[in-house]
Coordinates of C-alpha atoms in Angstrom, one line a residue:
X12 CA 10.2 -5.0 -21.4
X13 CA 10.7 -2.4 -19.0
X14 CA 7.8 0.0 -18.3
X15 CA 7.4 3.5 -17.1
X16 CA 4.2 3.5 -15.4
X17 CA 3.8 8.0 -14.5
X18 CA 0.6 9.2 -11.6
X19 CA -1.1 12.1 -13.8
X20 CA -2.3 14.8 -11.0
X21 CA 0.8 16.2 -9.9
X22 CA 3.3 14.4 -11.7
X23 CA 2.4 15.2 -15.8
X24 CA -0.4 17.5 -15.0
X25 CA -1.2 20.3 -12.6
X26 CA -4.3 19.5 -12.1
X27 CA -5.0 21.4 -9.0
X28 CA -6.7 25.0 -10.8
X29 CA -9.6 23.0 -12.4
X30 CA -9.7 19.8 -8.4
X31 CA -9.5 22.8 -6.7
X32 CA -12.4 25.4 -8.8
X33 CA -14.4 21.8 -8.7
X34 CA -15.0 21.5 -5.4
X35 CA -15.6 25.9 -4.8
X36 CA -18.5 25.3 -6.7
X37 CA -19.6 22.8 -4.4
X38 CA -19.1 24.9 -1.1
X39 CA -20.2 28.6 -3.8
X40 CA -24.1 26.2 -4.1
X41 CA -24.7 26.0 -0.2
X42 CA -24.1 30.0 0.0
X43 CA -20.0 29.7 1.3
X44 CA -19.1 31.0 -1.0
X45 CA -15.4 29.5 -1.8
X46 CA -13.4 28.7 1.0
X47 CA -10.2 26.6 -1.0
X48 CA -7.9 29.2 -2.4
X49 CA -4.1 28.4 -4.8
X50 CA -2.3 28.0 -1.8
X51 CA -4.2 24.8 -1.2
X52 CA -3.0 22.9 -4.4
X53 CA -1.1 20.4 -2.7
X54 CA -4.9 19.0 -0.9
X55 CA -6.4 18.4 -4.7
X56 CA -3.9 16.6 -5.2
X57 CA -5.1 14.4 -2.7
X58 CA -8.2 13.6 -4.2
X59 CA -11.7 15.8 -3.9
X60 CA -13.1 14.1 -0.4
X61 CA -9.5 16.2 0.6
X62 CA -10.2 19.0 0.0
X63 CA -14.0 18.8 0.9
X64 CA -13.1 17.8 4.9
X65 CA -10.6 21.5 4.0
X66 CA -13.4 23.3 3.2
X67 CA -15.8 22.1 5.3
X68 CA -13.2 22.7 8.4
X69 CA -13.5 26.4 7.4
X70 CA -16.6 27.4 8.6
X71 CA -19.3 25.3 10.7
X72 CA -22.0 23.1 11.0
X73 CA -20.9 20.5 8.3
X74 CA -19.3 16.9 8.6
X75 CA -18.1 14.0 7.1
X76 CA -22.3 13.4 5.9
X77 CA -21.8 16.1 3.9
X78 CA -19.0 15.3 2.7
X79 CA -20.0 12.6 1.2
X80 CA -23.2 13.7 -0.3
X81 CA -21.0 16.7 -2.7
X82 CA -19.0 14.2 -3.3
X83 CA -20.7 13.5 -6.8
X84 CA -21.8 16.9 -7.3
X85 CA -17.8 17.8 -6.9
X86 CA -17.0 15.3 -9.7
X87 CA -19.4 16.4 -11.8
X88 CA -18.2 19.6 -11.6
X89 CA -15.0 19.1 -12.2
X90 CA -16.2 17.3 -15.3
X91 CA -17.9 20.1 -16.8
X92 CA -15.2 22.2 -17.2
X93 CA -11.5 19.8 -16.6
X94 CA -9.3 21.4 -18.4
X95 CA -9.3 25.3 -18.0
X96 CA -6.6 25.3 -15.3
X97 CA -5.0 22.2 -16.5
X98 CA -1.1 21.9 -17.7
X99 CA 1.1 19.5 -18.2
X100 CA 4.8 19.9 -16.8
X101 CA 7.2 21.8 -19.0
X102 CA 9.0 19.0 -20.6
X103 CA 6.6 15.3 -19.4
X104 CA 5.5 14.7 -22.9
X105 CA 9.0 15.0 -24.4
X106 CA 10.1 12.9 -21.2
X107 CA 7.7 9.5 -22.4
X108 CA 8.0 10.0 -25.9
X109 CA 11.5 9.6 -25.8
X110 CA 11.3 6.7 -23.9
X111 CA 9.2 5.1 -25.4
X112 CA 11.7 6.6 -28.4
X113 CA 13.8 4.3 -26.4
X114 CA 12.1 0.9 -26.6
X115 CA 10.3 1.7 -22.8
X116 CA 6.6 1.4 -22.6
X117 CA 4.9 4.3 -20.9
X118 CA 1.2 4.1 -18.8
X119 CA -0.8 6.1 -16.3
X120 CA -1.6 4.2 -12.6
X121 CA -3.6 7.6 -11.6
X122 CA -5.9 7.7 -8.3
X123 CA -8.2 9.7 -10.3
X124 CA -11.3 8.1 -11.7
X125 CA -10.5 6.0 -15.2
X126 CA -13.2 8.2 -17.2
X127 CA -12.4 11.7 -15.6
X128 CA -8.6 10.9 -16.2
X129 CA -9.2 10.4 -20.0
X130 CA -11.6 12.5 -21.1
X131 CA -8.6 14.8 -19.8
X132 CA -5.5 12.9 -21.4
X133 CA -7.9 13.4 -24.5
X134 CA -8.4 17.0 -24.0
X135 CA -5.3 17.7 -24.0
X136 CA -3.8 15.2 -26.6
X137 CA -1.8 12.7 -25.8
X138 CA -4.0 10.1 -24.5
X139 CA -2.6 8.1 -27.2
X140 CA 0.7 7.9 -25.9
X141 CA 0.0 6.0 -23.7
X142 CA -0.5 1.7 -23.9
X143 CA -3.2 2.3 -20.5
X144 CA -4.0 3.9 -18.6
X145 CA -6.0 2.2 -15.2
X146 CA -8.1 5.0 -12.7
X147 CA -9.5 4.7 -9.0
X148 CA -12.8 3.0 -9.9
X149 CA -11.2 0.6 -12.8
X150 CA -9.9 -2.7 -9.7
X151 CA -11.7 -3.1 -6.5
X152 CA -8.2 -1.5 -5.4
X153 CA -6.2 1.1 -6.2
X154 CA -3.2 2.7 -5.0
X155 CA -1.0 2.1 -2.4
X156 CA -2.2 -1.7 -3.6
X157 CA 0.0 -2.9 -5.7
X158 CA -1.4 -4.7 -7.6
X159 CA -3.6 -1.3 -8.9
X160 CA 0.3 -1.0 -10.6
X161 CA 0.7 -4.4 -11.4
X162 CA -2.5 -4.8 -13.3
X163 CA -1.8 -1.9 -15.2
X164 CA 2.2 -2.9 -16.2
X165 CA -0.4 -5.8 -17.9
X166 CA -2.4 -4.5 -19.9
X167 CA 0.5 -2.2 -20.8
X168 CA 2.2 -5.6 -22.3
X169 CA 5.0 -4.3 -19.8
X170 CA 6.8 -6.8 -17.0
X171 CA 6.4 -6.1 -13.6
X172 CA 9.8 -7.1 -12.9
X173 CA 11.3 -4.8 -15.4
X174 CA 8.6 -1.6 -14.0
X175 CA 9.6 1.4 -12.2
X176 CA 6.4 4.0 -10.7
X177 CA 7.3 7.7 -11.5
X178 CA 5.1 9.9 -8.9
X179 CA 4.6 12.8 -6.7
X180 CA 3.4 11.8 -3.6
X181 CA 3.9 9.2 -0.5
X182 CA 0.6 7.0 -1.7
X183 CA 3.0 6.5 -4.9
X184 CA 5.7 6.1 -3.0
X185 CA 4.1 3.3 -0.7
X186 CA 3.2 1.5 -3.9
X187 CA 6.2 1.4 -5.6
X188 CA 7.7 0.3 -1.9
X189 CA 4.3 -2.4 -1.7
X190 CA 4.9 -3.7 -5.3
X191 CA 9.3 -4.4 -4.6
X192 CA 9.8 -1.5 -7.9
X193 CA 11.3 1.6 -7.7
X194 CA 10.1 4.7 -7.6
X195 CA 11.5 8.3 -8.7
X196 CA 9.8 11.8 -6.9
X197 CA 8.8 14.5 -8.7
X198 CA 10.0 17.8 -7.2
X199 CA 8.3 20.9 -8.9
X200 CA 5.1 19.5 -7.9
X201 CA 2.7 21.3 -5.6
X202 CA 2.0 18.3 -3.0
X203 CA 2.1 18.9 0.3
X204 CA 4.5 15.7 0.9
X205 CA 8.2 16.9 1.2
X206 CA 9.1 13.9 -1.1
X207 CA 12.8 14.2 -0.7
X208 CA 12.3 12.2 3.1
X209 CA 10.7 9.3 1.2
X210 CA 13.9 7.9 0.1
X211 CA 12.7 6.8 -3.0
X212 CA 14.3 4.8 -5.6
X213 CA 15.1 8.0 -7.3
X214 CA 14.1 12.2 -8.1
X215 CA 14.0 14.8 -10.3
X216 CA 13.3 18.1 -10.1
X217 CA 12.7 18.9 -14.2
X218 CA 11.7 16.4 -16.8
X219 CA 14.5 16.5 -18.4
X220 CA 16.3 14.2 -15.6
X221 CA 13.9 11.1 -16.4
X222 CA 15.5 9.3 -18.5
X223 CA 19.2 8.4 -16.7
X224 CA 17.7 7.9 -13.8
X225 CA 15.0 5.1 -15.5
X226 CA 17.9 3.9 -17.4
X227 CA 20.2 3.5 -13.6
X228 CA 16.9 1.7 -11.7
X229 CA 15.9 -0.7 -14.7
X230 CA 18.0 -0.6 -17.2

């Protein structure tokens, strides 16, 4: 079965606003105020620790120990307000449904913790569109380890040799390369990587372009 695996943050949905808000909750609780702004959206998509490191780099006296201490509070704050600012990208679900109608299996492979990813996709009302969802803590490994991608394909009921990954970052590009599978990277996400320089097998500037690229790459 031909299988299309999607990254979540920065690919299917812009989650940066809620991620930044969760990090700023931690900073405010320390009396530091909001240390991150919308200009830091690219860092938000690199995970909680990346946001904490960036914020603490803007004040004196905080190091990696505080990053470790604040990581769980950040996850807790995010879980309490996970979808105030998050939006699916235009055309994302139309593209997903069109792929399914054409016989493709679709699933999600994300480095967001699985429970948070499940909560978010259910809150957005689209979890049932995907045959499987694996997060950062589903397996002992995560992207860019290819086993994270392989197991997502398996659980979705697809075939690894007829699969590809749709993502938005260097991590996604490395994952597909490590797996020996093609990737399609989106150019509209807020990430810091210039995906054009990563030489993916496919690029799209809007989800309207996805179906044609998927067909070109895996039939």
